[in-house]
């Protein structure tokens, strides 16, 4: 779908801050509130804006116990559908948060979330590796997030420079 520069500008603003008001978007883009509302509706209806989400740093919540794993999956593609059918079967599992088609040594990258490493291991051995087209898997556990979707998770460092005045 071809989009105008203003539509792309609106998408970038909303992607950076999904809670921004329509009034503020209108001021930032020099459009009317009505134009912004129509554009947002168009982008939502065409499934370009898929959803609005918050980015949470779960490592700061003591009550949240859980692990995230990235699993590299080697797949035999099926005639006529390639990797799509296998990817669809995988992303339907409740534990799966993301599935990507990749270039390189592995075909699919699967991100899953579980309560423990054992739960992730059970998912891989009982569900993922039993799929007919899956040849092999390699599981990587995320130990710490430093940056996600462009957002740095650590607090900004203090400026330790000495103030010099004449």
XYZ file of C-alpha atoms in Angstrom:
166
model
C 0.000 0.000 0.000
C 1.334 3.425 -0.927
C 1.272 5.929 1.918
C 1.744 9.683 1.952
C 4.550 11.378 3.848
C 2.025 12.637 6.433
C 0.660 9.112 6.990
C 4.175 7.812 7.535
C 4.904 10.727 9.885
C 1.792 9.869 11.924
C 2.831 6.206 12.112
C 6.285 7.146 13.403
C 4.786 9.410 16.071
C 2.347 6.727 17.258
C 5.043 4.049 17.155
C 7.214 6.176 19.459
C 4.349 7.029 21.845
C 1.060 5.149 21.504
C -0.539 7.266 24.243
C -0.091 10.586 22.450
C -3.329 12.464 21.915
C -4.861 13.071 18.501
C -4.663 16.814 19.248
C -0.908 16.594 19.763
C -0.444 14.559 16.583
C -2.439 17.174 14.670
C -0.196 19.969 16.009
C 2.987 18.016 15.250
C 1.943 17.253 11.664
C 0.120 20.534 10.860
C -3.069 18.576 10.101
C -6.569 18.920 11.501
C -7.745 16.617 14.274
C -10.288 15.204 11.826
C -7.580 14.420 9.254
C -5.496 12.638 11.893
C -8.497 10.594 13.067
C -9.309 9.566 9.473
C -5.674 8.617 8.849
C -5.417 6.558 12.046
C -8.674 4.759 11.197
C -7.379 4.013 7.672
C -4.080 2.650 9.040
C -5.896 0.516 11.626
C -8.444 -0.809 9.103
C -5.662 -1.779 6.669
C -3.849 -3.557 9.510
C -0.766 -1.350 9.151
C -1.180 -0.200 12.735
C -1.742 -3.619 14.247
C -2.083 -2.677 17.921
C -1.013 -0.181 20.540
C 1.258 -1.563 23.236
C 3.274 -0.632 26.307
C 6.871 -1.765 26.772
C 7.333 -3.088 30.318
C 10.636 -3.836 32.057
C 9.520 -6.987 33.905
C 12.942 -7.425 35.512
C 12.018 -4.632 37.948
C 8.907 -6.474 39.178
C 9.847 -8.879 41.975
C 6.612 -10.842 41.732
C 7.186 -11.609 38.048
C 9.098 -14.849 37.722
C 9.620 -15.965 34.189
C 12.053 -16.593 31.388
C 12.218 -15.625 27.757
C 13.926 -17.836 25.202
C 14.860 -17.363 21.575
C 14.765 -20.624 19.660
C 16.460 -21.076 16.284
C 14.482 -23.614 14.252
C 15.686 -25.433 11.127
C 12.702 -26.433 8.980
C 12.036 -28.418 5.819
C 9.848 -26.108 3.717
C 6.721 -27.614 2.181
C 5.984 -27.429 -1.521
C 3.621 -24.599 -2.406
C 3.586 -22.970 1.070
C 7.281 -22.740 1.946
C 7.790 -21.923 5.610
C 4.394 -20.266 6.120
C 2.487 -23.383 7.184
C 5.062 -24.353 9.805
C 5.320 -20.766 11.072
C 1.525 -20.642 11.427
C 1.478 -23.878 13.432
C 4.180 -22.524 15.712
C 2.704 -19.055 16.336
C -0.618 -20.577 17.383
C 0.953 -21.937 20.582
C 0.091 -19.827 23.623
C 3.720 -19.680 24.808
C 4.953 -18.142 21.555
C 5.236 -14.365 21.493
C 7.047 -13.929 18.131
C 8.017 -15.908 15.034
C 10.353 -14.592 12.336
C 11.558 -16.019 9.026
C 15.336 -15.611 9.050
C 18.250 -15.803 6.674
C 21.342 -17.730 7.707
C 21.871 -21.088 9.371
C 18.327 -21.367 10.752
C 14.990 -20.744 9.074
C 12.725 -19.531 11.870
C 13.420 -17.610 15.055
C 10.814 -18.255 17.752
C 10.539 -16.180 20.928
C 8.676 -17.812 23.803
C 7.914 -16.909 27.383
C 7.556 -19.392 30.207
C 7.488 -19.562 33.991
C 10.736 -21.541 34.177
C 13.524 -22.984 32.069
C 11.905 -26.402 32.503
C 8.652 -25.113 31.040
C 10.534 -23.793 27.995
C 12.385 -27.110 27.679
C 9.066 -29.014 27.774
C 7.659 -26.739 25.069
C 10.662 -27.428 22.830
C 10.700 -31.188 23.403
C 6.942 -31.861 23.502
C 5.519 -29.357 21.032
C 8.112 -27.711 18.799
C 10.503 -30.545 17.988
C 7.633 -32.983 17.324
C 6.371 -31.002 14.316
C 6.984 -32.977 11.116
C 8.893 -30.255 9.280
C 11.176 -29.283 12.196
C 14.686 -30.664 11.647
C 16.504 -29.117 14.631
C 16.300 -26.434 17.311
C 18.766 -24.353 19.308
C 17.478 -22.596 22.428
C 18.964 -19.384 23.825
C 17.715 -18.016 27.166
C 17.624 -14.243 27.592
C 19.514 -13.391 30.766
C 19.119 -9.605 30.712
C 17.579 -7.044 28.371
C 19.654 -3.945 27.740
C 17.638 -2.502 24.864
C 14.349 -3.603 23.281
C 12.500 -2.013 20.363
C 14.777 1.039 20.558
C 14.265 1.569 24.289
C 17.210 1.334 26.682
C 16.234 -0.483 29.882
C 18.917 0.852 32.212
C 18.599 4.291 33.810
C 20.540 7.046 32.057
C 24.028 7.591 33.411
C 24.713 10.733 35.389
C 26.898 13.317 33.729
C 30.109 13.184 35.803
C 31.801 16.122 34.114
C 32.861 18.999 36.321
C 31.121 22.265 35.641
C 33.609 24.900 34.537
C 32.639 28.534 34.771
C 34.727 31.668 34.088
